[in-house]
XYZ file of C-alpha atoms in Angstrom:
353
model
C -35.429 0.455 1.676
C -32.545 1.710 3.815
C -29.043 0.450 3.066
C -26.821 -1.032 5.782
C -23.083 -1.699 5.619
C -20.899 -3.372 8.213
C -17.866 -5.612 8.324
C -15.428 -7.723 10.304
C -11.651 -7.476 10.285
C -9.714 -10.761 9.892
C -7.081 -10.023 12.517
C -8.127 -12.844 14.827
C -10.727 -15.525 15.410
C -14.261 -14.149 15.780
C -15.545 -13.988 19.347
C -18.734 -14.112 21.365
C -18.540 -10.328 21.429
C -18.603 -10.178 17.622
C -21.635 -12.443 17.566
C -23.738 -10.886 20.332
C -22.720 -7.340 19.512
C -23.141 -7.480 15.743
C -23.471 -10.692 13.731
C -26.689 -11.948 15.316
C -28.369 -8.589 14.728
C -27.238 -8.658 11.093
C -28.798 -12.083 10.549
C -31.988 -11.627 12.562
C -32.873 -8.051 11.611
C -30.682 -6.117 9.200
C -30.654 -8.489 6.228
C -34.465 -8.670 6.360
C -35.199 -4.980 6.833
C -32.526 -3.365 4.682
C -30.477 -3.618 1.521
C -27.572 -5.004 3.532
C -23.891 -5.491 2.726
C -21.522 -7.378 5.014
C -17.820 -7.299 4.277
C -14.644 -9.039 5.411
C -12.453 -5.931 5.572
C -9.138 -7.623 4.848
C -7.345 -4.437 3.770
C -7.707 -3.200 7.341
C -5.787 -6.253 8.557
C -2.667 -4.932 6.825
C -2.333 -1.911 9.130
C -0.268 -3.986 11.585
C 2.448 -6.610 11.280
C 0.789 -9.741 9.873
C 1.347 -13.169 8.376
C -0.105 -13.173 4.817
C -1.173 -16.816 4.981
C -2.936 -16.200 8.285
C -4.844 -13.200 6.923
C -6.096 -15.327 4.031
C -7.049 -18.156 6.393
C -8.871 -15.866 8.819
C -10.640 -14.090 5.949
C -12.052 -17.392 4.718
C -12.976 -18.414 8.254
C -14.729 -15.094 8.897
C -16.760 -15.428 5.700
C -17.772 -18.961 6.656
C -18.802 -17.868 10.151
C -20.882 -14.975 8.812
C -22.836 -17.474 6.745
C -23.000 -19.906 9.673
C -24.438 -17.130 11.842
C -27.377 -16.852 9.465
C -26.472 -14.394 6.740
C -28.306 -15.471 3.598
C -26.733 -14.465 0.251
C -30.257 -14.407 -1.227
C -31.117 -11.590 1.178
C -27.832 -9.702 1.574
C -24.424 -9.188 -0.028
C -21.441 -10.932 1.575
C -18.031 -10.177 0.089
C -14.340 -9.511 0.698
C -13.180 -5.888 0.674
C -10.059 -6.404 -1.464
C -12.178 -8.034 -4.185
C -13.828 -4.664 -4.909
C -11.367 -2.007 -6.137
C -13.751 0.858 -5.381
C -12.794 0.768 -1.690
C -9.171 1.719 -2.402
C -10.150 4.136 -5.200
C -12.458 6.122 -2.939
C -10.141 5.981 0.063
C -7.546 8.153 -1.680
C -10.146 10.781 -2.611
C -11.280 10.959 0.997
C -7.669 11.282 2.178
C -7.635 14.446 0.062
C -10.597 15.732 2.094
C -9.573 14.570 5.586
C -7.021 16.371 7.742
C -3.963 15.179 9.622
C -5.461 16.445 12.879
C -8.605 14.376 12.426
C -6.590 11.233 11.924
C -4.367 11.787 14.923
C -7.373 12.361 17.178
C -8.750 8.883 16.493
C -8.727 7.064 19.819
C -7.552 3.694 18.497
C -4.627 5.293 16.644
C -3.590 7.290 19.731
C -3.670 4.216 21.964
C -1.815 1.887 19.563
C 0.753 4.506 18.605
C 1.470 5.259 22.275
C 1.978 1.558 23.052
C 4.341 1.167 20.110
C 6.333 4.278 21.052
C 6.708 2.929 24.581
C 8.368 -0.130 23.053
C 10.657 2.056 20.980
C 8.892 1.342 17.703
C 6.606 3.086 15.259
C 3.257 2.240 13.703
C 2.513 1.913 10.001
C 1.181 4.906 8.104
C -1.867 2.834 7.145
C -2.863 2.672 10.813
C -3.139 6.454 10.809
C -5.184 6.590 7.626
C -7.339 3.474 7.956
C -10.344 5.400 9.355
C -10.515 7.062 5.934
C -10.597 3.637 4.285
C -13.377 2.707 6.690
C -15.244 5.836 5.619
C -14.772 4.790 1.986
C -16.182 1.342 2.819
C -19.363 3.013 4.029
C -19.752 5.914 1.615
C -19.129 3.887 -1.555
C -22.435 2.110 -1.033
C -24.602 5.003 0.068
C -25.194 3.299 3.409
C -27.794 4.962 5.640
C -27.050 2.881 8.733
C -23.821 1.358 10.017
C -24.286 -1.188 12.845
C -21.197 -0.932 15.047
C -19.985 -1.455 18.575
C -19.494 1.529 20.844
C -15.752 1.626 20.127
C -16.335 2.239 16.400
C -18.762 5.151 16.744
C -15.965 7.708 16.327
C -15.081 6.237 12.933
C -18.655 6.483 11.702
C -18.717 10.110 12.845
C -15.610 10.693 10.721
C -17.400 9.158 7.723
C -20.277 11.575 8.325
C -17.920 14.549 8.536
C -16.092 13.594 5.334
C -19.341 13.029 3.454
C -20.691 16.434 4.466
C -17.392 18.184 3.666
C -17.087 16.531 0.244
C -20.703 17.312 -0.614
C -20.282 20.962 0.359
C -17.033 21.462 -1.555
C -17.618 19.457 -4.717
C -21.342 18.811 -4.994
C -23.578 16.151 -3.520
C -21.990 12.718 -3.947
C -22.556 10.817 -0.712
C -25.333 9.784 1.621
C -24.512 10.888 5.191
C -24.635 7.697 7.334
C -25.325 7.195 11.016
C -24.196 4.568 13.502
C -26.703 2.183 15.061
C -26.209 0.015 18.158
C -27.949 -3.118 19.482
C -29.839 -2.538 22.725
C -28.010 -5.207 24.760
C -24.405 -6.432 24.728
C -23.178 -3.795 22.293
C -19.774 -4.290 23.858
C -19.036 -7.649 25.473
C -16.102 -7.352 27.828
C -13.149 -9.636 28.521
C -14.048 -12.228 31.168
C -10.698 -11.744 32.919
C -10.566 -7.976 32.488
C -14.168 -6.706 32.463
C -13.196 -3.115 31.796
C -11.618 -4.114 28.453
C -13.360 -5.225 25.275
C -13.381 -8.927 24.345
C -11.141 -8.347 21.334
C -10.451 -10.947 18.645
C -6.921 -9.686 17.969
C -5.722 -11.380 21.149
C -5.001 -14.931 20.074
C -5.073 -16.550 23.472
C -6.491 -15.852 26.865
C -9.063 -17.300 29.254
C -11.096 -14.104 29.047
C -12.040 -14.505 25.375
C -14.753 -16.870 24.159
C -14.278 -17.711 20.492
C -17.181 -18.768 18.291
C -15.467 -22.082 17.541
C -14.519 -22.915 21.156
C -15.655 -26.374 22.230
C -18.511 -26.402 24.830
C -16.241 -27.547 27.660
C -13.777 -24.753 26.842
C -16.612 -22.214 26.921
C -17.811 -23.500 30.294
C -14.324 -23.377 31.761
C -13.740 -19.781 30.597
C -17.071 -18.517 31.915
C -16.760 -20.323 35.255
C -13.333 -18.715 35.745
C -14.606 -15.223 34.903
C -13.499 -12.428 37.219
C -16.235 -11.196 39.533
C -16.110 -8.459 42.130
C -15.739 -7.876 45.851
C -18.779 -8.685 47.998
C -21.425 -11.342 47.538
C -24.433 -9.491 46.115
C -25.306 -10.064 42.487
C -26.097 -6.532 41.315
C -26.114 -4.899 37.905
C -23.696 -2.006 38.382
C -21.154 -1.401 35.618
C -19.048 0.929 37.751
C -18.961 -0.920 41.072
C -19.281 -4.497 39.770
C -18.044 -4.629 36.157
C -17.383 -8.371 36.210
C -20.873 -9.283 37.383
C -22.430 -6.702 35.056
C -20.595 -8.275 32.109
C -21.910 -11.753 32.974
C -25.444 -10.403 33.370
C -25.271 -8.657 30.010
C -23.980 -11.792 28.292
C -26.717 -13.889 29.906
C -29.361 -11.329 28.947
C -28.137 -11.216 25.355
C -28.190 -15.021 25.116
C -31.625 -15.502 26.707
C -33.487 -12.353 25.719
C -33.680 -11.144 29.303
C -32.834 -7.859 30.981
C -29.525 -7.513 32.881
C -31.020 -5.575 35.769
C -33.955 -7.933 36.057
C -31.720 -10.996 35.977
C -29.587 -9.627 38.810
C -32.466 -10.223 41.218
C -32.694 -13.888 40.295
C -29.287 -14.942 41.598
C -27.969 -15.201 45.129
C -24.459 -16.351 44.238
C -21.826 -15.711 41.618
C -21.459 -19.437 41.010
C -25.076 -19.890 39.952
C -24.853 -16.866 37.662
C -21.697 -18.221 36.037
C -23.176 -21.678 35.529
C -26.314 -20.367 33.826
C -24.305 -17.923 31.735
C -21.961 -20.684 30.580
C -24.830 -22.932 29.499
C -26.594 -20.068 27.762
C -23.450 -19.275 25.753
C -22.966 -22.943 24.808
C -26.548 -23.136 23.512
C -26.252 -19.897 21.535
C -23.070 -21.089 19.831
C -24.262 -24.652 19.145
C -26.167 -23.974 15.876
C -23.462 -21.619 14.603
C -20.789 -24.252 15.114
C -22.913 -26.961 13.489
C -23.569 -24.838 10.409
C -19.883 -23.831 10.231
C -18.925 -27.506 10.095
C -21.337 -28.059 7.178
C -19.978 -25.064 5.253
C -16.363 -26.135 5.751
C -17.259 -29.363 3.978
C -18.423 -27.346 0.953
C -15.748 -24.680 0.306
C -16.933 -24.175 -3.275
C -20.229 -22.830 -1.965
C -18.491 -20.211 0.212
C -16.204 -19.199 -2.678
C -19.245 -18.804 -4.921
C -20.996 -16.616 -2.378
C -17.942 -14.346 -2.134
C -17.505 -14.163 -5.901
C -21.148 -13.261 -6.488
C -21.098 -10.870 -3.557
C -18.112 -9.000 -4.960
C -19.832 -8.639 -8.326
C -22.952 -7.208 -6.715
C -20.957 -4.915 -4.448
C -18.877 -3.643 -7.361
C -22.000 -2.836 -9.361
C -23.384 -0.852 -6.413
C -20.192 1.037 -5.565
C -18.791 1.914 -8.993
C -21.390 4.577 -9.989
C -20.920 6.440 -6.691
C -17.125 6.307 -6.839
C -17.034 7.305 -10.505
C -19.302 10.258 -9.704
C -17.004 11.304 -6.846
C -13.988 11.173 -9.197
C -15.756 13.473 -11.645
C -16.949 15.823 -8.877
C -13.494 16.317 -7.368
C -12.029 17.287 -10.746
C -10.443 14.155 -12.210
C -10.605 13.649 -15.964
C -12.788 10.658 -16.884
C -10.963 7.818 -18.685
C -11.386 7.411 -22.408
C -13.920 4.878 -23.618
C -12.627 1.358 -23.080
C -10.068 2.516 -20.481
C -12.183 2.051 -17.366
C -10.005 -0.727 -16.000
C -12.869 -3.211 -16.237
C -11.318 -6.645 -16.991
C -13.982 -7.443 -19.575
C -13.333 -4.197 -21.431
C -9.583 -4.745 -21.251
C -9.892 -8.272 -22.675
C -12.124 -6.974 -25.470
C -9.603 -4.251 -26.335
C -6.744 -6.762 -26.427
C -8.825 -8.951 -28.727
C -9.338 -6.076 -31.134
C -5.606 -5.311 -31.190
C -4.700 -8.935 -31.823
C -7.219 -9.156 -34.634
C -5.744 -6.042 -36.214
C -2.291 -7.634 -36.170
């Protein structure tokens, strides 16, 4: 069975784009057809200025929404990145394989660094190196497939390059992964700016539909979506990006085809109305299940605890092998850093006293 790894970053409330572009595919397909791991990548949230309490709150909310979207801990592994030390352990090894030039060519780093420089500031070093941490997230588990949106493809390509380079220099340690994309709505765009991604890091805005938005809020946002000049409803991403975005959202919600749906509508208003209702219906069961899970926080905590244990057991042999391959001296027996081994060693010392 192939192994799949993917994750969400708790830098904002999860959006319709996260659901249609990734989470629904994970629940409907990936967890059934693969040995699948889904991670709340909270370490990545530290690459920018953040409120610690908010990161914790959004991490818990993201985990709850992943389960509400249909991820089943009996079928897949759901966990929090910082709960598994192997991510940080492997990230440093891969930094010793990556180059400064590779990091500075990453599109997201270039864009964010340029914006910060324009304001007279500077970005954190972790923003430059976080694609290596993302590579470690993937390579630690021997993932064959990484379901991502179009904007993350470059990072998966970096993971491939680092895996190949490490294997060639130090001996085979890693599976070389590849990115996979859903056929429709791989990148849902902002309703008010249809040439920009519907990003969760923006806390407010009428162009972003959040998974926990009330139905009337969803309807209002979709009905106010930017369309394009002219009156024809046509599926043309270049000439009519606003209409194309609505058609893609409607297609993703109903199982239709964007181009085929364009011939059904004679007005933007009718398209918006149907799209709004389709989004409300898609989100209804997710919101209902989220409400149930929030009433049982111990269940979610148990899922994350068990998920971290399973993830750690999968990642540790690969990361330990990479440490040996690159030339690091293995720890002495009983010095692995495992809490159980440490407690046992302390018990022996106390008994001796």
